[in-house]
Amino acid sequence: MPRLASVSLALLLLFTGCSSSSDEGSQRSRGQGSSSPPSVEAVQARDGTLPLEERMSGTVQARNQVAIYPEVSQPVVAVEAQSGDYVEEGEPLVRLRRETYQQQVRQAEASLRNARAEAKGAKANLQELRAQLKRTERLAEQEYESQQQLESLRAQVAQAEAAYEQAQAQIEQAQATLEERETALRQTVVRAPISGYVGQRNVEVGQRVGPDTRLYVMGDLDVVKVNVQVTDRMFGRIRPGQTARIHVPQQDTILNASVTRMSPFLSEESYSAEAEIEVSNEGRLLNPGMFVEVDVAYGESERATIVPLSALYEDPASDRRGVFVAPTLGTEIPVEEPESFDEDNPPPLTPPTPTTFREVEVLAEGEQTAGVRGIEPGDWVVTVGQNLLDNNTGERVDARVRPLPWSRLLALQRLQDTDLLDRVLERQQRLAKQRFGTDSTPDDTAQSSVPRQDARPDTIAPTMATTQRP
């Protein structure tokens, strides 16, 4: 919750600047009494629907994430890559001792040469016998050679042909043995199977490793996968293409992506299926192994009254959840939602008007808005200053209301901490320059943003207004 707290503080400081600049004269004219009604901010509730979301747990995995194992058993002679290094596909990671495999390669080369020599001799013998057979066949036709001699030569030729084929097979066998031992020799250098980053190094020089020894884990960190376990209750509702919002707690930010793949099988052990979400990771916000929460939008809610999340208020005494409404706005007191918002000329505060607390049922909750039942579209709901209206008696409290456009409120809720605080600081500097006629220092600006102890309640009201939500 640190980000919510800081954003709330910045929002309130910004509202304070707006209130103090436009209402400074009116505050002075009322004197220093403490009975004046508080000032609050409000927007008009709307009719609409909200996307239905399911929050699920996920783990981050690098794209093409693989564990690196050696394929042969030998001692390590060199470690070429360290954890965090980026390597290209084919670059060496670890070198193993290779003398044994070099000797085996030399033996295989010798066996291949011997097989080729034997095959060469078998071929020469076959050619000689074939030549004799031809001469004998011509002589036998002229009856100078017996038929018995002819049949004997034919048998010798067949035997020589078989010997030559056997010699050829021995060459192929010797060649295969040589290739196998050359492959084993190459495997003494463990190379990167993909381009990416290496990590979880588990190898040292002198260590004897084997096919069951994991040396590294490596993968492409530019794109990561978030593996989400989908329960049997949600199975069938989650589909590829649906919008997913990934919460990064360490960076206090949200990444938008979509469901990439969805397994059609439920696990018999966990009764869940796995969905994959691929997301760009250019800023390295996600690291492999990280645990994240993912909101997947799988449909739309029924029509309901839509209010900003900041309008929801939980009564600390009764734990009732509801909103503060100003029922006379738009009826007895004419007021319309502003089309835009100007920080230097904000909408004026209304005259004092009654506000009441109404308990609501939250039907659906989105990123910045909620669908509720218990109030009607068009009602003006308080978004800042609810705690000033809670008198623990249930009676109405009169307040002066500043109407805000939805665009202004939602933009403030979307602002990052630093952006919002920069705008607050810039606003305070402008106020200091208007009041004193000179640029103020950062220290002066900080002091000017702190309310005076003698300030009236409605002047400092927005700085105290925090929305209490679980």
C-alpha positions as a printed NumPy array, in Angstrom:
array([[  0.   ,   0.   ,   0.   ],
       [  2.921,   2.54 ,   0.06 ],
       [  2.108,   3.793,  -3.421],
       [ -1.574,   4.325,  -2.55 ],
       [ -0.603,   6.294,   0.506],
       [  1.835,   8.501,  -1.373],
       [ -0.616,   9.08 ,  -4.236],
       [ -3.357,   9.962,  -1.739],
       [ -1.036,  12.427,  -0.028],
       [ -0.091,  13.999,  -3.352],
       [ -3.725,  14.21 ,  -4.473],
       [ -4.654,  15.906,  -1.251],
       [ -1.795,  18.382,  -1.491],
       [ -2.862,  19.174,  -5.043],
       [ -6.45 ,  19.699,  -3.948],
       [ -5.182,  21.91 ,  -1.129],
       [ -3.377,  24.128,  -3.611],
       [ -6.522,  24.445,  -5.714],
       [ -8.711,  25.22 ,  -2.72 ],
       [ -6.332,  27.697,  -1.121],
       [ -5.881,  29.768,  -4.298],
       [ -9.57 ,  30.105,  -5.252],
       [-11.089,  30.392,  -1.771],
       [ -8.424,  32.456,   0.037],
       [-10.517,  35.593,  -0.062],
       [-13.677,  33.885,   1.123],
       [-11.799,  32.232,   3.977],
       [-10.545,  35.595,   5.208],
       [-13.992,  37.175,   5.   ],
       [-15.504,  34.532,   7.282],
       [-13.052,  35.16 ,  10.084],
       [-11.329,  32.552,  12.197],
       [-14.289,  30.674,  13.646],
       [-14.392,  26.875,  13.63 ],
       [-18.114,  26.378,  12.798],
       [-17.954,  26.849,   9.029],
       [-18.864,  23.757,   6.935],
       [-16.022,  21.652,   5.496],
       [-15.088,  21.67 ,   1.827],
       [-15.195,  18.426,  -0.176],
       [-14.834,  17.27 ,  -3.777],
       [-17.553,  15.351,  -5.656],
       [-18.41 ,  13.825,  -9.037],
       [-21.688,  12.691, -10.538],
       [-22.378,   8.922, -10.525],
       [-22.925,   7.297, -13.901],
       [-24.752,   4.323, -15.389],
       [-22.708,   1.628, -17.099],
       [-20.933,  -1.713, -16.885],
       [-17.508,  -2.777, -15.625],
       [-15.204,  -5.491, -16.915],
       [-15.347,  -8.65 , -14.83 ],
       [-11.886,  -9.553, -13.577],
       [-10.35 , -12.499, -11.778],
       [ -7.172, -12.105,  -9.766],
       [ -4.829, -15.06 , -10.05 ],
       [ -1.284, -15.86 ,  -9.016],
       [  1.5  , -16.24 , -11.552],
       [  5.212, -16.872, -11.785],
       [  7.578, -15.242, -14.239],
       [  9.699, -17.26 , -16.627],
       [ 12.087, -16.012, -19.297],
       [ 11.257, -16.772, -22.893],
       [ 13.136, -19.9  , -24.012],
       [ 14.213, -20.435, -20.414],
       [ 16.34 , -23.581, -20.292],
       [ 18.619, -25.322, -17.82 ],
       [ 22.105, -26.086, -19.144],
       [ 23.533, -29.582, -18.508],
       [ 26.732, -31.167, -19.903],
       [ 26.34 , -34.24 , -22.091],
       [ 29.576, -35.951, -20.997],
       [ 31.195, -36.594, -17.621],
       [ 34.542, -34.863, -17.189],
       [ 36.278, -32.38 , -14.852],
       [ 35.869, -28.653, -15.64 ],
       [ 38.989, -26.903, -16.959],
       [ 37.523, -23.436, -17.715],
       [ 34.367, -21.423, -16.976],
       [ 33.708, -18.939, -19.783],
       [ 30.435, -17.284, -18.645],
       [ 29.4  , -15.705, -15.36 ],
       [ 25.932, -15.082, -13.955],
       [ 24.357, -12.079, -15.642],
       [ 26.407, -12.342, -18.86 ],
       [ 24.659, -12.07 , -22.204],
       [ 25.855, -14.712, -24.661],
       [ 25.059, -15.4  , -28.283],
       [ 23.899, -18.787, -29.478],
       [ 26.893, -21.113, -29.883],
       [ 29.266, -19.228, -27.57 ],
       [ 31.224, -21.455, -25.112],
       [ 30.042, -21.509, -21.514],
       [ 32.18 , -24.248, -19.919],
       [ 35.159, -26.276, -21.134],
       [ 35.728, -29.839, -19.908],
       [ 38.857, -31.992, -20.012],
       [ 39.152, -33.47 , -23.501],
       [ 42.319, -35.629, -23.622],
       [ 40.408, -38.922, -23.348],
       [ 38.106, -37.977, -26.195],
       [ 40.997, -36.768, -28.335],
       [ 42.644, -40.21 , -27.997],
       [ 39.393, -41.916, -28.88 ],
       [ 39.106, -39.757, -31.982],
       [ 42.634, -40.697, -33.051],
       [ 41.835, -44.394, -32.549],
       [ 38.68 , -44.037, -34.627],
       [ 40.613, -42.259, -37.383],
       [ 43.135, -45.125, -37.444],
       [ 40.354, -47.708, -37.6  ],
       [ 38.819, -45.818, -40.507],
       [ 42.105, -45.764, -42.41 ],
       [ 42.547, -49.507, -41.802],
       [ 39.019, -50.239, -43.027],
       [ 39.59 , -48.188, -46.153],
       [ 42.855, -50.046, -46.836],
       [ 41.136, -53.412, -46.445],
       [ 38.375, -52.285, -48.725],
       [ 40.926, -51.174, -51.292],
       [ 42.585, -54.626, -51.226],
       [ 39.21 , -56.37 , -51.481],
       [ 38.328, -54.222, -54.456],
       [ 41.617, -55.048, -56.228],
       [ 41.121, -58.768, -55.633],
       [ 37.582, -58.566, -56.96 ],
       [ 38.709, -56.759, -60.111],
       [ 41.426, -59.373, -60.752],
       [ 39.018, -62.289, -60.358],
       [ 36.479, -60.626, -62.627],
       [ 39.157, -60.252, -65.313],
       [ 40.114, -63.933, -65.004],
       [ 36.465, -64.938, -65.229],
       [ 36.085, -63.042, -68.509],
       [ 39.131, -64.756, -70.04 ],
       [ 37.976, -68.152, -68.825],
       [ 34.507, -67.604, -70.274],
       [ 36.009, -66.853, -73.731],
       [ 38.239, -69.916, -73.54 ],
       [ 35.354, -72.078, -72.369],
       [ 33.342, -70.995, -75.401],
       [ 36.211, -72.315, -77.579],
       [ 36.409, -75.412, -75.363],
       [ 39.917, -74.566, -74.191],
       [ 38.803, -74.427, -70.54 ],
       [ 36.649, -76.902, -68.723],
       [ 33.243, -76.071, -67.379],
       [ 34.46 , -76.998, -63.908],
       [ 37.196, -74.34 , -64.013],
       [ 34.629, -71.748, -65.15 ],
       [ 32.275, -72.507, -62.232],
       [ 35.175, -72.322, -59.785],
       [ 36.118, -68.8  , -60.955],
       [ 32.529, -67.679, -60.757],
       [ 32.39 , -68.789, -57.112],
       [ 35.633, -66.951, -56.37 ],
       [ 34.223, -63.744, -57.897],
       [ 31.069, -64.003, -55.772],
       [ 33.179, -64.512, -52.679],
       [ 35.336, -61.486, -53.569],
       [ 32.246, -59.357, -54.086],
       [ 31.005, -60.322, -50.605],
       [ 34.395, -59.508, -49.111],
       [ 34.362, -56.112, -50.821],
       [ 30.843, -55.345, -49.51 ],
       [ 31.982, -56.34 , -46.034],
       [ 34.97 , -54.016, -46.345],
       [ 32.603, -51.182, -47.381],
       [ 30.441, -51.85 , -44.334],
       [ 33.493, -51.722, -42.113],
       [ 34.336, -48.324, -43.589],
       [ 30.815, -47.066, -42.756],
       [ 31.099, -48.468, -39.247],
       [ 34.494, -46.864, -38.716],
       [ 33.149, -43.574, -40.104],
       [ 30.179, -43.654, -37.706],
       [ 32.478, -44.424, -34.77 ],
       [ 34.701, -41.489, -35.74 ],
       [ 31.719, -39.122, -35.988],
       [ 30.408, -40.305, -32.625],
       [ 33.754, -39.702, -30.932],
       [ 34.155, -36.325, -32.647],
       [ 30.723, -35.388, -31.312],
       [ 31.778, -36.439, -27.815],
       [ 34.932, -34.36 , -28.233],
       [ 32.866, -31.313, -29.23 ],
       [ 30.623, -31.881, -26.214],
       [ 33.558, -31.181, -23.923],
       [ 32.786, -27.53 , -24.764],
       [ 29.319, -26.679, -23.391],
       [ 27.853, -24.011, -25.662],
       [ 24.834, -21.712, -25.366],
       [ 21.822, -23.28 , -27.105],
       [ 20.126, -19.869, -27.523],
       [ 20.991, -16.188, -27.284],
       [ 20.177, -14.747, -23.867],
       [ 21.341, -14.15 , -20.315],
       [ 22.897, -16.797, -18.086],
       [ 22.271, -17.081, -14.379],
       [ 22.236, -19.452, -11.411],
       [ 25.82 , -20.516, -12.122],
       [ 26.592, -23.834, -10.459],
       [ 30.025, -24.778, -11.793],
       [ 33.646, -24.246, -10.771],
       [ 37.004, -25.129, -12.294],
       [ 38.086, -28.602, -11.157],
       [ 34.561, -29.746, -10.435],
       [ 33.591, -33.052, -12.009],
       [ 30.294, -32.682, -13.797],
       [ 27.992, -35.072, -15.617],
       [ 24.672, -35.167, -17.436],
       [ 22.826, -34.748, -14.124],
       [ 24.759, -31.595, -13.116],
       [ 22.956, -28.332, -13.855],
       [ 25.514, -25.699, -14.837],
       [ 23.341, -22.626, -15.575],
       [ 19.861, -21.413, -16.306],
       [ 19.546, -19.091, -19.275],
       [ 16.822, -17.371, -21.259],
       [ 15.742, -14.298, -23.201],
       [ 14.796, -11.538, -20.738],
       [ 13.51 ,  -9.081, -23.371],
       [ 10.251, -11.029, -23.435],
       [  9.037, -13.052, -20.455],
       [  6.182, -15.45 , -19.819],
       [  3.888, -15.271, -16.83 ],
       [  2.488, -18.712, -16.034],
       [ -0.882, -18.431, -14.3  ],
       [ -2.73 , -21.266, -12.575],
       [ -6.413, -21.139, -13.592],
       [ -8.741, -22.869, -11.136],
       [-11.483, -25.242, -12.265],
       [-14.018, -22.545, -11.343],
       [-12.531, -20.185, -13.946],
       [-11.677, -22.914, -16.45 ],
       [-13.528, -22.165, -19.678],
       [-13.818, -18.447, -18.922],
       [-10.157, -17.626, -19.504],
       [ -9.276, -17.602, -23.205],
       [ -6.38 , -16.415, -25.384],
       [ -6.635, -12.748, -26.298],
       [ -8.255, -11.578, -23.062],
       [ -6.778,  -8.523, -21.368],
       [ -4.413,  -9.166, -18.46 ],
       [ -2.936,  -6.669, -15.997],
       [  0.236,  -7.808, -14.254],
       [  0.983,  -6.219, -10.877],
       [  4.704,  -5.699, -10.213],
       [  4.899,  -5.159,  -6.432],
       [  8.613,  -4.38 ,  -6.304],
       [  8.188,  -1.531,  -8.806],
       [  4.615,  -0.674,  -7.727],
       [  3.415,  -0.613, -11.308],
       [  1.09 ,  -2.495, -13.66 ],
       [  1.94 ,  -4.007, -17.044],
       [ -0.788,  -4.516, -19.627],
       [ -0.712,  -7.654, -21.767],
       [ -3.05 , -10.354, -23.04 ],
       [ -3.471, -14.079, -22.494],
       [ -1.286, -15.842, -25.08 ],
       [ -2.083, -19.515, -24.558],
       [ -4.448, -21.582, -22.429],
       [ -3.998, -25.262, -21.661],
       [ -7.09 , -27.394, -22.437],
       [ -6.18 , -29.895, -19.676],
       [ -6.811, -29.704, -15.943],
       [ -4.193, -31.142, -13.623],
       [ -5.41 , -34.185, -11.696],
       [ -3.397, -33.094,  -8.654],
       [ -4.28 , -29.38 ,  -8.413],
       [ -7.493, -29.283, -10.49 ],
       [ -6.11 , -26.255, -12.314],
       [ -4.877, -25.459, -15.808],
       [ -2.008, -23.237, -16.879],
       [ -2.372, -20.061, -18.903],
       [  0.603, -18.237, -20.43 ],
       [  0.94 , -14.493, -20.813],
       [  3.818, -13.161, -22.9  ],
       [  4.808,  -9.596, -22.086],
       [  7.576,  -7.281, -23.26 ],
       [ 10.189,  -6.757, -20.561],
       [ 12.263,  -3.899, -21.954],
       [ 12.51 ,  -2.168, -18.581],
       [ 13.496,  -5.417, -16.817],
       [ 10.6  ,  -4.992, -14.396],
       [  9.961,  -8.733, -14.359],
       [ 12.605, -11.25 , -13.347],
       [ 12.383, -15.029, -13.785],
       [ 11.099, -16.708, -10.646],
       [  9.22 , -13.605,  -9.479],
       [  5.756, -14.084,  -7.972],
       [  3.124, -11.686,  -9.346],
       [ -0.614, -11.167,  -9.228],
       [ -2.525, -11.014, -12.501],
       [ -5.989,  -9.586, -13.157],
       [ -7.627, -11.136, -16.229],
       [-10.736,  -9.464, -17.68 ],
       [-13.106, -12.22 , -18.84 ],
       [-16.402, -10.358, -19.392],
       [-18.592,  -7.465, -18.325],
       [-20.707,  -6.949, -15.237],
       [-24.429,  -6.268, -15.195],
       [-25.434,  -2.637, -15.583],
       [-24.939,  -0.693, -12.378],
       [-24.234,   2.745, -10.984],
       [-20.568,   3.565, -11.611],
       [-18.553,   5.598,  -9.071],
       [-14.791,   6.232,  -8.678],
       [-12.99 ,   3.933,  -6.281],
       [-12.05 ,   6.975,  -4.214],
       [-15.757,   7.556,  -3.486],
       [-16.063,   4.299,  -1.523],
       [-15.767,   4.866,   2.201],
       [-15.737,   2.35 ,   5.026],
       [-17.153,   3.534,   8.331],
       [-14.444,   2.669,  10.92 ],
       [-17.045,   2.319,  13.676],
       [-19.531,  -0.01 ,  11.968],
       [-17.474,  -1.392,   9.052],
       [-20.282,  -0.325,   6.736],
       [-19.159,   0.41 ,   3.204],
       [-20.827,   3.147,   1.253],
       [-20.601,   6.627,  -0.219],
       [-21.453,  10.154,   0.876],
       [-23.989,  11.822,  -1.404],
       [-25.171,  15.423,  -1.706],
       [-28.875,  14.912,  -2.554],
       [-29.731,  18.563,  -3.113],
       [-27.098,  19.123,  -5.8  ],
       [-28.742,  19.361,  -9.192],
       [-32.203,  19.827,  -7.667],
       [-32.345,  22.571,  -5.052],
       [-28.823,  23.767,  -5.838],
       [-28.184,  24.022,  -9.588],
       [-24.89 ,  22.418, -10.532],
       [-23.548,  20.669, -13.611],
       [-20.504,  18.485, -14.159],
       [-17.695,  20.68 , -15.536],
       [-16.542,  19.813, -19.036],
       [-12.893,  20.449, -18.112],
       [-10.709,  21.447, -15.187],
       [ -8.376,  24.425, -14.915],
       [ -6.007,  24.324, -11.94 ],
       [ -5.685,  28.118, -11.942],
       [ -9.45 ,  28.599, -12.113],
       [-11.16 ,  25.56 , -10.542],
       [-14.973,  25.283, -10.294],
       [-16.352,  27.281,  -7.36 ],
       [-17.598,  25.709,  -4.149],
       [-21.345,  25.442,  -3.735],
       [-23.194,  26.987,  -0.808],
       [-23.485,  24.688,   2.233],
       [-25.555,  21.657,   1.288],
       [-26.555,  18.502,   3.207],
       [-24.531,  15.303,   2.748],
       [-25.59 ,  11.852,   3.897],
       [-23.954,   8.447,   4.073],
       [-25.567,   5.676,   2.041],
       [-24.515,   2.087,   2.34 ],
       [-23.912,   0.433,  -1.047],
       [-23.342,  -3.061,  -2.391],
       [-20.252,  -3.324,  -4.59 ],
       [-21.218,  -5.437,  -7.613],
       [-17.921,  -5.208,  -9.514],
       [-14.656,  -3.399,  -9.014],
       [-12.336,  -2.247, -11.783],
       [ -8.96 ,  -0.542, -11.837],
       [-10.319,   2.952, -11.098],
       [-14.084,   2.554, -10.846],
       [-16.657,   0.368,  -9.103],
       [-20.194,  -0.703,  -9.957],
       [-22.506,  -0.337,  -6.963],
       [-26.128,  -0.794,  -5.971],
       [-27.729,   1.577,  -3.451],
       [-27.531,   4.927,  -5.234],
       [-28.788,   6.122,  -8.6  ],
       [-26.944,   7.457, -11.66 ],
       [-26.816,  11.236, -11.47 ],
       [-26.275,  11.362,  -7.693],
       [-23.342,  13.511,  -6.618],
       [-20.886,  11.402,  -4.58 ],
       [-18.046,  12.765,  -2.469],
       [-14.595,  11.593,  -3.564],
       [-12.363,  13.65 ,  -1.236],
       [-13.159,  14.692,   2.329],
       [-15.379,  11.823,   3.505],
       [-13.818,  11.638,   6.955],
       [-14.874,  15.261,   7.589],
       [-18.486,  14.235,   7.002],
       [-18.436,  11.217,   9.339],
       [-19.733,  12.478,  12.731],
       [-20.426,   8.954,  14.116],
       [-24.093,   9.887,  14.66 ],
       [-25.559,   9.111,  11.26 ],
       [-26.912,  12.655,  11.029],
       [-26.415,  14.754,   7.964],
       [-23.474,  17.135,   7.718],
       [-23.607,  20.333,   5.691],
       [-20.602,  20.862,   3.426],
       [-19.493,  23.044,   0.555],
       [-18.94 ,  20.93 ,  -2.531],
       [-16.6  ,  21.507,  -5.451],
       [-17.86 ,  19.598,  -8.532],
       [-15.161,  17.822, -10.513],
       [-15.265,  16.308, -13.999],
       [-14.657,  12.553, -14.241],
       [-11.743,  13.133, -16.569],
       [ -9.93 ,  15.173, -13.925],
       [-10.438,  12.612, -11.157],
       [ -9.494,   9.584, -13.247],
       [ -6.421,  11.375, -14.587],
       [ -5.293,  12.097, -11.035],
       [ -5.826,   8.45 , -10.057],
       [ -3.712,   7.317, -13.029],
       [ -0.824,   9.675, -12.305],
       [  2.395,   8.098, -11.03 ],
       [  3.759,   9.263,  -7.696],
       [  6.621,  11.292,  -9.093],
       [  4.51 ,  12.987, -11.773],
       [  1.884,  13.987,  -9.251],
       [  4.354,  15.226,  -6.654],
       [  6.159,  17.263,  -9.333],
       [  2.886,  18.924, -10.227],
       [  2.165,  19.616,  -6.548],
       [  5.584,  21.2  ,  -6.135],
       [  5.154,  23.269,  -9.288],
       [  1.747,  24.413,  -8.069],
       [  3.125,  25.493,  -4.694],
       [  5.922,  27.402,  -6.392],
       [  3.416,  29.33 ,  -8.491],
       [  1.367,  30.151,  -5.396],
       [  4.461,  31.36 ,  -3.565],
       [  5.383,  33.579,  -6.495],
       [  1.869,  35.054,  -6.637],
       [  1.851,  35.769,  -2.898],
       [  5.36 ,  37.098,  -2.44 ],
       [  6.21 ,  38.33 ,  -5.915],
       [  9.479,  36.355,  -6.099],
       [ 10.531,  32.814,  -6.823],
       [ 10.79 ,  30.721,  -3.699],
       [ 13.401,  28.185,  -2.815],
       [ 12.552,  24.503,  -2.401],
       [ 12.589,  24.945,   1.363],
       [ 10.239,  27.914,   1.109],
       [  7.961,  25.924,  -1.177],
       [  7.861,  22.999,   1.24 ],
       [  6.994,  25.367,   4.081],
       [  4.251,  27.028,   2.037],
       [  2.579,  23.637,   1.46 ],
       [  2.146,  23.073,   5.232],
       [ -1.177,  24.47 ,   6.579],
       [ -0.971,  27.157,   9.25 ],
       [ -2.17 ,  26.21 ,  12.678],
       [ -4.653,  29.093,  12.631],
       [ -6.137,  28.11 ,   9.252],
       [ -9.845,  27.472,   9.097],
       [-11.064,  23.827,   8.814],
       [-12.511,  24.309,   5.334],
       [ -9.15 ,  25.648,   4.119],
       [ -7.196,  22.578,   5.185],
       [-10.032,  20.093,   4.787],
       [ -8.781,  18.445,   1.61 ],
       [ -5.381,  17.76 ,   3.169],
       [ -7.054,  15.698,   5.882],
       [ -9.39 ,  13.827,   3.556],
       [ -8.243,  10.26 ,   3.056],
       [-10.453,   7.584,   1.619],
       [-10.551,   4.609,   3.952],
       [-10.664,   1.388,   1.96 ],
       [ -9.4  ,  -2.052,   2.878]])
